[in-house]
mmCIF file of C-alpha atoms and ligand atoms in Angstrom:
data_model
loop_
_atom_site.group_PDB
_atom_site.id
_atom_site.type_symbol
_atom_site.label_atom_id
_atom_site.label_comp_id
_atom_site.label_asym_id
_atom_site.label_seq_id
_atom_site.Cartn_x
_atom_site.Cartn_y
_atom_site.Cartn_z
ATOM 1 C CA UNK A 958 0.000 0.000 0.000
ATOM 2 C CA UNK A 959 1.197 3.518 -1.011
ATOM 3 C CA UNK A 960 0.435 6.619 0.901
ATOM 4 C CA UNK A 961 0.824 9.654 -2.175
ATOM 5 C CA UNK A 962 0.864 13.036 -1.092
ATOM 6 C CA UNK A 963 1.765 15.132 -4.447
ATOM 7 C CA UNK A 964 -0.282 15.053 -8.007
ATOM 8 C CA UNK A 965 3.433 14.425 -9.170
ATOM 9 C CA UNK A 966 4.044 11.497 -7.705
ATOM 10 C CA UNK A 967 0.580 9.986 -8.662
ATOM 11 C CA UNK A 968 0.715 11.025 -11.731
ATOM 12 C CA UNK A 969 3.913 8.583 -12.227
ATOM 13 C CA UNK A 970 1.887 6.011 -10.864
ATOM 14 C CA UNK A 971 -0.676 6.439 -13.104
ATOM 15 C CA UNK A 972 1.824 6.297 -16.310
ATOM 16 C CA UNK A 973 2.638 2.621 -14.977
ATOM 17 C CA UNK A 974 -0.601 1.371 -14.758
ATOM 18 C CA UNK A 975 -2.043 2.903 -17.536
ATOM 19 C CA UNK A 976 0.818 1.917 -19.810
ATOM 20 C CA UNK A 977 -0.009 -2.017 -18.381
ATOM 21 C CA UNK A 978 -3.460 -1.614 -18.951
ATOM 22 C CA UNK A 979 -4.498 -2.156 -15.652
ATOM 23 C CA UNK A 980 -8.437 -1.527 -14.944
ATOM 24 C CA UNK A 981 -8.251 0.893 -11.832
ATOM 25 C CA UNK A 982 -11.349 1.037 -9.027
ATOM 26 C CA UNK A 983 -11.253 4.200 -7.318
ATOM 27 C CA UNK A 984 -12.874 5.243 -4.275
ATOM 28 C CA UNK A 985 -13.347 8.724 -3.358
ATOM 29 C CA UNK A 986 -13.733 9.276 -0.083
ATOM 30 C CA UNK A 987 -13.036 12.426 2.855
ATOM 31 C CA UNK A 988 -11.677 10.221 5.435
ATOM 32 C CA UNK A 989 -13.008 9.029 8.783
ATOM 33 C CA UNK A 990 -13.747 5.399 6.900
ATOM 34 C CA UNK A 991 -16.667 3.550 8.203
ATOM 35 C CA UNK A 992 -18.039 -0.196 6.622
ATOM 36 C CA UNK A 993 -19.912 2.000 3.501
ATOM 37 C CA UNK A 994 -16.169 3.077 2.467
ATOM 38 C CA UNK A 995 -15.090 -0.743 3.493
ATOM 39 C CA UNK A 996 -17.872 -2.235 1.044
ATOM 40 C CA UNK A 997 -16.788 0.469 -1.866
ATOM 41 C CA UNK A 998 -13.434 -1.122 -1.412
ATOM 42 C CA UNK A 999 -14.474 -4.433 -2.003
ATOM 43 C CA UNK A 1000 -16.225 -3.750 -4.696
ATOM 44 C CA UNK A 1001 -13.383 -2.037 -6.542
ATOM 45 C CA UNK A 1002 -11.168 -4.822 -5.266
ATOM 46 C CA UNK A 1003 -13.631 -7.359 -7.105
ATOM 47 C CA UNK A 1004 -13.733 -5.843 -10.462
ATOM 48 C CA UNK A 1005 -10.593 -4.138 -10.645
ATOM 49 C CA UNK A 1006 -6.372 -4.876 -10.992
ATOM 50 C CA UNK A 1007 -5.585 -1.908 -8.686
ATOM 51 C CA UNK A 1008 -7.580 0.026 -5.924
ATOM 52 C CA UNK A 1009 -7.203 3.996 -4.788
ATOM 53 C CA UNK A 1010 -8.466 5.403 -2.426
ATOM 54 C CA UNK A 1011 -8.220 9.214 -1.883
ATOM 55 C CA UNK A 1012 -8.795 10.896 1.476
ATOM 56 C CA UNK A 1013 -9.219 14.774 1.206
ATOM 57 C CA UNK A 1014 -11.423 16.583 3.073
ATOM 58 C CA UNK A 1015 -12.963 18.916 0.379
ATOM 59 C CA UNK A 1016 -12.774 22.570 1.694
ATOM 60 C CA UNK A 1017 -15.009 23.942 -1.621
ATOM 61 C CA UNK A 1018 -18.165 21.151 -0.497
ATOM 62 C CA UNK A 1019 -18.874 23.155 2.729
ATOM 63 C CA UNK A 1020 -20.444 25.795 2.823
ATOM 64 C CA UNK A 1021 -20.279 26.544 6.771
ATOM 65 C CA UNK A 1022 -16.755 26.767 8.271
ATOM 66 C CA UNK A 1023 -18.078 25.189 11.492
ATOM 67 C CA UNK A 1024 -19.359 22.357 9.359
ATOM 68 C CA UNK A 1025 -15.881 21.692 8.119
ATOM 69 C CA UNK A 1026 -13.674 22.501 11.004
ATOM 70 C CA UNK A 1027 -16.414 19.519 12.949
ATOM 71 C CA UNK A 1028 -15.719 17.083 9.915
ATOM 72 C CA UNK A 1029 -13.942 14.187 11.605
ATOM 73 C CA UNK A 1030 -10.370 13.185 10.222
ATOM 74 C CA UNK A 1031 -8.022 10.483 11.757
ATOM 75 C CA UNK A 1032 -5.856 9.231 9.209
ATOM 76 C CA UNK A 1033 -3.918 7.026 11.313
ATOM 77 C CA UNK A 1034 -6.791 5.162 11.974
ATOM 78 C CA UNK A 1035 -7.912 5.120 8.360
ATOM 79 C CA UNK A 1036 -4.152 3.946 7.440
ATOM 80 C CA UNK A 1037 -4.611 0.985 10.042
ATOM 81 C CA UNK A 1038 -7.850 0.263 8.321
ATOM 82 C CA UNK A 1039 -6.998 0.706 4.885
ATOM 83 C CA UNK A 1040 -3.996 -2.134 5.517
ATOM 84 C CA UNK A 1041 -6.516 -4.822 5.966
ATOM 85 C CA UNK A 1042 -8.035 -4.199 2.474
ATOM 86 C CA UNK A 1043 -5.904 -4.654 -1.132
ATOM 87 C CA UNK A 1044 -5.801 -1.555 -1.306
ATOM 88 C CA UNK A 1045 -3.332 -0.111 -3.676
ATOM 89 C CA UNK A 1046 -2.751 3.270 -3.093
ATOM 90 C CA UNK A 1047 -4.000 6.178 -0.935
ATOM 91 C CA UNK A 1048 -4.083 9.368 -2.348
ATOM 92 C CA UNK A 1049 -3.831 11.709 0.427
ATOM 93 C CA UNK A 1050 -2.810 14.895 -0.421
ATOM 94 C CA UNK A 1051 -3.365 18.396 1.562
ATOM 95 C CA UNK A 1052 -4.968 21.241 0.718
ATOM 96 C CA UNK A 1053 -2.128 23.241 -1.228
ATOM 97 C CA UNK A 1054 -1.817 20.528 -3.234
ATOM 98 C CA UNK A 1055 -5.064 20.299 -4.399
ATOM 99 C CA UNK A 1056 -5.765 24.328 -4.517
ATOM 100 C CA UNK A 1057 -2.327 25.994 -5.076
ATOM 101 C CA UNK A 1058 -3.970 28.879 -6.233
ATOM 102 C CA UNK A 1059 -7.180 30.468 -6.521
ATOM 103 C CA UNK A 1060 -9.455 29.153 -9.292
ATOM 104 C CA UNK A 1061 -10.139 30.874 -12.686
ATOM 105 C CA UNK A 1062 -12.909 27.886 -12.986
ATOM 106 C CA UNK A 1063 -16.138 27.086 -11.770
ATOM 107 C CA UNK A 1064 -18.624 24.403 -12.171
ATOM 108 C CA UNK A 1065 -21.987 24.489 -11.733
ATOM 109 C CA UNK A 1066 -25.474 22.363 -12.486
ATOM 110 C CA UNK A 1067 -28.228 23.232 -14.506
ATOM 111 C CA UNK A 1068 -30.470 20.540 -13.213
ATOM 112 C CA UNK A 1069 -30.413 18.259 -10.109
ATOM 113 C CA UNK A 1070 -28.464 20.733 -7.709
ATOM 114 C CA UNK A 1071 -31.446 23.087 -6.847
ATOM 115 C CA UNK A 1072 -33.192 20.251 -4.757
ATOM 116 C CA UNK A 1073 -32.639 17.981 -1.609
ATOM 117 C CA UNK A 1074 -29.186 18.821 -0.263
ATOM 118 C CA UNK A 1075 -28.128 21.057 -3.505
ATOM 119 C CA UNK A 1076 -30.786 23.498 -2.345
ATOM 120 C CA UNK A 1077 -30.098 23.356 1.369
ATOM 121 C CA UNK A 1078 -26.323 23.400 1.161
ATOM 122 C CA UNK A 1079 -25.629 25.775 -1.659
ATOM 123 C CA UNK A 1080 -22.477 25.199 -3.420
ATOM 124 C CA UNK A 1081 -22.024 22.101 -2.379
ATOM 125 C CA UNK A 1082 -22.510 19.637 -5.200
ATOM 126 C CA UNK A 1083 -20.361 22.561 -7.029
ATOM 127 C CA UNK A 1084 -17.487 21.968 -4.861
ATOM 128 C CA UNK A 1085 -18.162 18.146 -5.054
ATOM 129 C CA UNK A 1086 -18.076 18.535 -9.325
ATOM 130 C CA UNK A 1087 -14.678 20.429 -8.748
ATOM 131 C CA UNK A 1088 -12.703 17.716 -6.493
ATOM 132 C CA UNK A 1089 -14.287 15.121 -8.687
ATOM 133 C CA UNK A 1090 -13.183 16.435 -11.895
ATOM 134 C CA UNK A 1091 -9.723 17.046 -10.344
ATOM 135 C CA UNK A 1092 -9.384 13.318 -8.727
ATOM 136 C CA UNK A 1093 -10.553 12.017 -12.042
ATOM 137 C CA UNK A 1094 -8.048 13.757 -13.778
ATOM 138 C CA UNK A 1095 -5.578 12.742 -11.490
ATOM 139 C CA UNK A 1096 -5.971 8.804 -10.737
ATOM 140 C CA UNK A 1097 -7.813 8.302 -14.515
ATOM 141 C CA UNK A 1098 -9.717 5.558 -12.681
ATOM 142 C CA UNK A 1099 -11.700 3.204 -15.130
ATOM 143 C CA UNK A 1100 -14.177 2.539 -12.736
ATOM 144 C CA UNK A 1101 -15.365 4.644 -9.581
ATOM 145 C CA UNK A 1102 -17.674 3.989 -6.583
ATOM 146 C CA UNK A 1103 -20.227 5.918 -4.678
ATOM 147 C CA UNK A 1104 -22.028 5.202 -1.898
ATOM 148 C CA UNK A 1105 -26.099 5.324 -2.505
ATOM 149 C CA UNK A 1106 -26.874 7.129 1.314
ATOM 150 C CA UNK A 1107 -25.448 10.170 -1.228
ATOM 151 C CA UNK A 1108 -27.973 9.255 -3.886
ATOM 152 C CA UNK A 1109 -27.810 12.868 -5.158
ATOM 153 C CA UNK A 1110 -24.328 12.921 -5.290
ATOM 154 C CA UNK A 1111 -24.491 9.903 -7.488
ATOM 155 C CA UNK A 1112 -26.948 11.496 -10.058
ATOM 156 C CA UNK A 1113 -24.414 14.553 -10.248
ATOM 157 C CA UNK A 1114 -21.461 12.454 -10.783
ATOM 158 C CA UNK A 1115 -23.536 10.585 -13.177
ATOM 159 C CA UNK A 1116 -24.206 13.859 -15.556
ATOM 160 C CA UNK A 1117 -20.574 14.887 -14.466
ATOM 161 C CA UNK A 1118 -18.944 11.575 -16.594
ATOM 162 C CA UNK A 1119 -21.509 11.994 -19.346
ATOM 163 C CA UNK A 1120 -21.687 15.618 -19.858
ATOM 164 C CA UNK A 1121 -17.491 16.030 -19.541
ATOM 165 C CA UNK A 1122 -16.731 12.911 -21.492
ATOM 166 C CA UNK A 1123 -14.964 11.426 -18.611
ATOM 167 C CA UNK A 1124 -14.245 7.509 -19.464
ATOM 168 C CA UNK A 1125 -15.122 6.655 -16.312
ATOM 169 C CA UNK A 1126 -18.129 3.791 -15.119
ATOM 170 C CA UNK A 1127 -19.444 5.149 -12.113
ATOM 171 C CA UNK A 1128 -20.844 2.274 -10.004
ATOM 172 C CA UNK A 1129 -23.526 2.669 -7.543
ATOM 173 C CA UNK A 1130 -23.176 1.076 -4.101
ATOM 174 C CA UNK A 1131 -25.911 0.360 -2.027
ATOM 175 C CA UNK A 1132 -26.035 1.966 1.421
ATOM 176 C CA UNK A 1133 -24.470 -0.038 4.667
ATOM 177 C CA UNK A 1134 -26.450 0.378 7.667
ATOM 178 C CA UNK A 1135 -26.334 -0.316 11.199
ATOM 179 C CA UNK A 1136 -28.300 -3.020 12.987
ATOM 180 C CA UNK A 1137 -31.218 -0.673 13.756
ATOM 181 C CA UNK A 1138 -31.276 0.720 10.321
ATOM 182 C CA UNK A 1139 -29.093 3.834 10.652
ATOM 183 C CA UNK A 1140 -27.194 4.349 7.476
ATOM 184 C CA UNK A 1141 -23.170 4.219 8.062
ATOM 185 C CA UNK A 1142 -21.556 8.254 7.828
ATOM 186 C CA UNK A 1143 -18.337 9.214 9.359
ATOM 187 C CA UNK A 1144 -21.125 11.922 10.984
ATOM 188 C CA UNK A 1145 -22.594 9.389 13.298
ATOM 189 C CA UNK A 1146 -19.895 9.880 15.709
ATOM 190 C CA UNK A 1147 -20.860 13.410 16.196
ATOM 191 C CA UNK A 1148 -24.608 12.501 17.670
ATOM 192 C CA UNK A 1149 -25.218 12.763 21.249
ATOM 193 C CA UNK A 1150 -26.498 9.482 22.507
ATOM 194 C CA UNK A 1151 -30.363 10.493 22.855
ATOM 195 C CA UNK A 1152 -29.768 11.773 19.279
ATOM 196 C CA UNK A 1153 -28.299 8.568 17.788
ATOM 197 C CA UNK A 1154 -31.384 6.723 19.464
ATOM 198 C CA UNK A 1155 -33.842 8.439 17.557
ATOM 199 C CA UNK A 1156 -31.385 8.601 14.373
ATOM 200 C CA UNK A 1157 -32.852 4.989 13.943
ATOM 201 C CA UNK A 1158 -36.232 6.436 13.004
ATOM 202 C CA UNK A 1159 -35.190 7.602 9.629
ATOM 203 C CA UNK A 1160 -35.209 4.419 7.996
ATOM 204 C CA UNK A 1161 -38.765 4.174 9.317
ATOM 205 C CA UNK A 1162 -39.856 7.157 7.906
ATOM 206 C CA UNK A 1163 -38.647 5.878 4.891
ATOM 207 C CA UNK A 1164 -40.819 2.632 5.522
ATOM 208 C CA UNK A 1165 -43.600 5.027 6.272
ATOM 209 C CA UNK A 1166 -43.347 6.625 2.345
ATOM 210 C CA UNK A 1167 -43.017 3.421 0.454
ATOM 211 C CA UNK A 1168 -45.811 2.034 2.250
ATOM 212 C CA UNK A 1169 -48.194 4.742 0.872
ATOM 213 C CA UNK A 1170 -46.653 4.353 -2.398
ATOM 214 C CA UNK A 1171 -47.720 0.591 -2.289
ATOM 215 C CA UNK A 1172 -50.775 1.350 -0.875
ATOM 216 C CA UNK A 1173 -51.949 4.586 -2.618
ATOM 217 C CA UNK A 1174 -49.990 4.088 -6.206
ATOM 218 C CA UNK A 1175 -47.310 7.262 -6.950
ATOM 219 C CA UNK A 1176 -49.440 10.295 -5.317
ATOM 220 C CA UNK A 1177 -45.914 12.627 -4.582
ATOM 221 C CA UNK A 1178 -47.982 15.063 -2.055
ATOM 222 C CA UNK A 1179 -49.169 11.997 -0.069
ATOM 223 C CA UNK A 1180 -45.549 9.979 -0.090
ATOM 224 C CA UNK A 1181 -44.261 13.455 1.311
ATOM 225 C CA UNK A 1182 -46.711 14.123 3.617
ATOM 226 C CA UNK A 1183 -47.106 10.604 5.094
ATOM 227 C CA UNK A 1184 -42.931 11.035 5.898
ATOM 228 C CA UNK A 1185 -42.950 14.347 7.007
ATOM 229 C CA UNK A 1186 -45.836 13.278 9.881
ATOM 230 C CA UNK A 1187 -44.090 10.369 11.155
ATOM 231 C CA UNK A 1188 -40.498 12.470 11.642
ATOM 232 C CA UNK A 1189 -42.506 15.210 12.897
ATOM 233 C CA UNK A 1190 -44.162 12.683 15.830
ATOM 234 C CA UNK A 1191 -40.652 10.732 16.306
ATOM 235 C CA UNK A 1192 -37.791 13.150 15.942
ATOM 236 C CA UNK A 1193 -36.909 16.096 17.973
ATOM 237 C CA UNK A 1194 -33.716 17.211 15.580
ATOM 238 C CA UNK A 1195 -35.092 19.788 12.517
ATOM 239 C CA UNK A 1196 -36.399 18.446 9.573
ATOM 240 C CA UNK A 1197 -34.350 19.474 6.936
ATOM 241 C CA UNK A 1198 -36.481 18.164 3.559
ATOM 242 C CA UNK A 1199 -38.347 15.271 2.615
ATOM 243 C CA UNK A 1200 -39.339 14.554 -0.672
ATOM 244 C CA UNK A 1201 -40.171 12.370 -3.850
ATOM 245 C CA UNK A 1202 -38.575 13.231 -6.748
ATOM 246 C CA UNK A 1203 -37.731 10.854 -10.173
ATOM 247 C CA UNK A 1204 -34.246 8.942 -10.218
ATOM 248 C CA UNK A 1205 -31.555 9.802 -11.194
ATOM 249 C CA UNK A 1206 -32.985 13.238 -12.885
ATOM 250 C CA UNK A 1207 -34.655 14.677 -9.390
ATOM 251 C CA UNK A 1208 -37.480 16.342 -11.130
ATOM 252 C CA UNK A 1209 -40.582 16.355 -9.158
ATOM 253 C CA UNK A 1210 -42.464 15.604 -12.293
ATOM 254 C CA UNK A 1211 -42.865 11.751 -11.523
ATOM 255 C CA UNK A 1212 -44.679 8.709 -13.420
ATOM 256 C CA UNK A 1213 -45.186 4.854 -13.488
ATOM 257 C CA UNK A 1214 -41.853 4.697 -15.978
ATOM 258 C CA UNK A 1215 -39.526 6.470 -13.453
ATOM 259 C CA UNK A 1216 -37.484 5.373 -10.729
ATOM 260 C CA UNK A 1217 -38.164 7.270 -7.872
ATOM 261 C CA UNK A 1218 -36.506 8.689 -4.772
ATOM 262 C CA UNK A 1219 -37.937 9.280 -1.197
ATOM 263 C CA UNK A 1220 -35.208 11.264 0.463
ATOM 264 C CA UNK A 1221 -35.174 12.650 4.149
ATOM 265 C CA UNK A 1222 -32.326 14.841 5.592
ATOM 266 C CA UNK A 1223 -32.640 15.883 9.434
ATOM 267 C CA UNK A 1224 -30.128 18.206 11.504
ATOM 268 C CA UNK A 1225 -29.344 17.290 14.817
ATOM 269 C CA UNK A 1226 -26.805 20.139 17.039
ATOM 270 C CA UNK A 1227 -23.703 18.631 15.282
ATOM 271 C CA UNK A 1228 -24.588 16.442 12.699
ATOM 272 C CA UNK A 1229 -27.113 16.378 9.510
ATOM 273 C CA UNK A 1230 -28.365 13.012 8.680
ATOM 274 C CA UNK A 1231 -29.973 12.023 5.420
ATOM 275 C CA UNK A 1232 -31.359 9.198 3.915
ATOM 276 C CA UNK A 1233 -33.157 7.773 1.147
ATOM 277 C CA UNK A 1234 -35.150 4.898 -0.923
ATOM 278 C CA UNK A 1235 -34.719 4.499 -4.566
ATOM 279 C CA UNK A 1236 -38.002 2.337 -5.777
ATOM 280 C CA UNK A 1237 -39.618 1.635 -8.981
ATOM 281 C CA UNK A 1238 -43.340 2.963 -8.743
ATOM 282 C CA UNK A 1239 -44.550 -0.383 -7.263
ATOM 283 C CA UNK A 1240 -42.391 0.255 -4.102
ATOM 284 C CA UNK A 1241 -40.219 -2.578 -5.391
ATOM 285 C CA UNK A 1242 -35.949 -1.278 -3.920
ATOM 286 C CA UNK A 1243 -34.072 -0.904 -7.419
ATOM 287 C CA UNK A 1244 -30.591 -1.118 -5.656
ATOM 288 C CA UNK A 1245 -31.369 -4.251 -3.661
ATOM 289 C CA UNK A 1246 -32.378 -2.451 -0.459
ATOM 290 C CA UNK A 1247 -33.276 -4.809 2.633
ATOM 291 C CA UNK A 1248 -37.287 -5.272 2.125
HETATM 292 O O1 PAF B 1651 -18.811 11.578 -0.597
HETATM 293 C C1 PAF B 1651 -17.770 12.151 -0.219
HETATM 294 O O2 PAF B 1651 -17.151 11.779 0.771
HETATM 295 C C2 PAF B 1651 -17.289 13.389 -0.984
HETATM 296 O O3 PAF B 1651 -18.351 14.157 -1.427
HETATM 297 C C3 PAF B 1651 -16.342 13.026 -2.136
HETATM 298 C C4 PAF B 1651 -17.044 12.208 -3.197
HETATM 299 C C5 PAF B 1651 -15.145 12.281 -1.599
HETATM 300 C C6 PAF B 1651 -15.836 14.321 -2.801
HETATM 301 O O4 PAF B 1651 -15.130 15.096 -1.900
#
């Protein structure tokens, strides 16, 4: 395993496995690893000669200081990790590295930012298309992996390889939970313990929508309200959105031919969780979700 600091250095990597032809998995990730990174690995390990794994926490995705200063990091603990997995290298570079200089470029989205966590983290997804074209650039991965607890993040990635041409399959993974349901994030740690007890009823709002979807056919105002009552009744942390949107275009114009999304984000003092459901219009889980 080979920790790389400098876009130099990986770059000469990259001439060596490029030049054998080696089909590279690469996981993206901001540190702080939990099992959802762990089962991205695997994946990648699975279906691909080499593995890398870049840990950068990604100054341009936050758009509260407090929000990034809180972000947990540990990267001897990640390192420890990281050794029990095949992985091949870890890209870990700092934050000169990355942004030497101010930036003449920006990205932005003309569709599927302005909803779910796009509209109430603004700039986000921006900063998100920024590292992302950067890392791409840098590790020319033939394959990449992204966890489905950031289902939005996937659909911008998505239009990110199509749109820009990047030869890259992205590969969706689904999302890794704990035993009572709570999905994996390296922002767990930051609940308080009452908090993290009633973290668990996310998933069960999430029951709660695809329930009236299977009972009441693909009625968006119902699925939303049905969600937003049962967090309302369970959770004391703010409700940050639910909705229903189609999958992976996030349009809230919905039919029978569309995958769907039921997504729920909800801010606790020092963490924001969010979740989600991706179903075909019969309630049926299109990534293999438990049932
Ligand atoms: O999902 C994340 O951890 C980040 O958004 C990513 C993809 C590593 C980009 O910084």
């Amino acid at each position: 395993m080979n920790i790389i600091e400098t876009i130099d250095q990986m770059n000469n990597e990259k001439y060596s496995y490029q030049q054998e032809g080696k089909s590279v998995g690469f996981v993206p990730t901001m540190g702080y690893l939990h099992e959802g990174h762990l089962k991205l690995i695997e994946e990648s390990n699975k279906n691909n000669d080499i593995t890398v794994v870049s840990i950068f926490v990604n100054p341009k995705q936050f758009n509260q200081q407090s929000d990034l200063d809180g972000y947990p990091r540990d990267i001897t603990r990640d390192q420890e990790l990281l050794k029990q997995y095949d992985v091949d290298y870890i890209f870990y570079p700092d934050s000169k590295e990355m942004y030497p200089t101010s930036l003449t470029i920006d990205l932005s989205l003309s569709s599927r930012g302005n909803v779910l966590c796009g509209k109430t983290r603004p700039g986000h997804f921006e900063g998100v298309l920024l590292v992302l074209s950067k890392l791409f650039h840098i590790v020319s991965p033939t394959h990449a992996y992204f966890g489905l607890k950031d289902a939005q993040q996937v659909a911008v990635v998505k239009a990110l390889v199509e749109d820009l041409n990047f030869n890259i399959q992205i590969i969706p993974v689904p999302t890794v939970r704990e035993k009572d349901g709570l999905a994996k994030s390296s922002r767990n740690v930051n609940l308080e313990p009452l908090e993290r007890e009633e973290a668990s009823h996310l998933i069960k709002a999430l029951y709660v929508g695809r329930k009236c979807l299977i009972e009441h056919g693909l009625k968006r105002n119902e699925i939303i309200r049905s969600v937003n009552d049962y967090l309302n009744k369970h959770v004391t942390g703010q409700i940050d959105y639910v909705d229903c949107l189609s999958y992976p275009t996030l349009s809230n114009e919905i039919t029978e031919n569309h995958a769907i999304i039921i997504a729920v984000a909800v801010k606790y003092k020092k963490a924001r969780l969010i979740d989600n459901f991706i179903l075909n219009s019969n309630g049926d889980f299109i990534y293999k979700e438990r049932n």
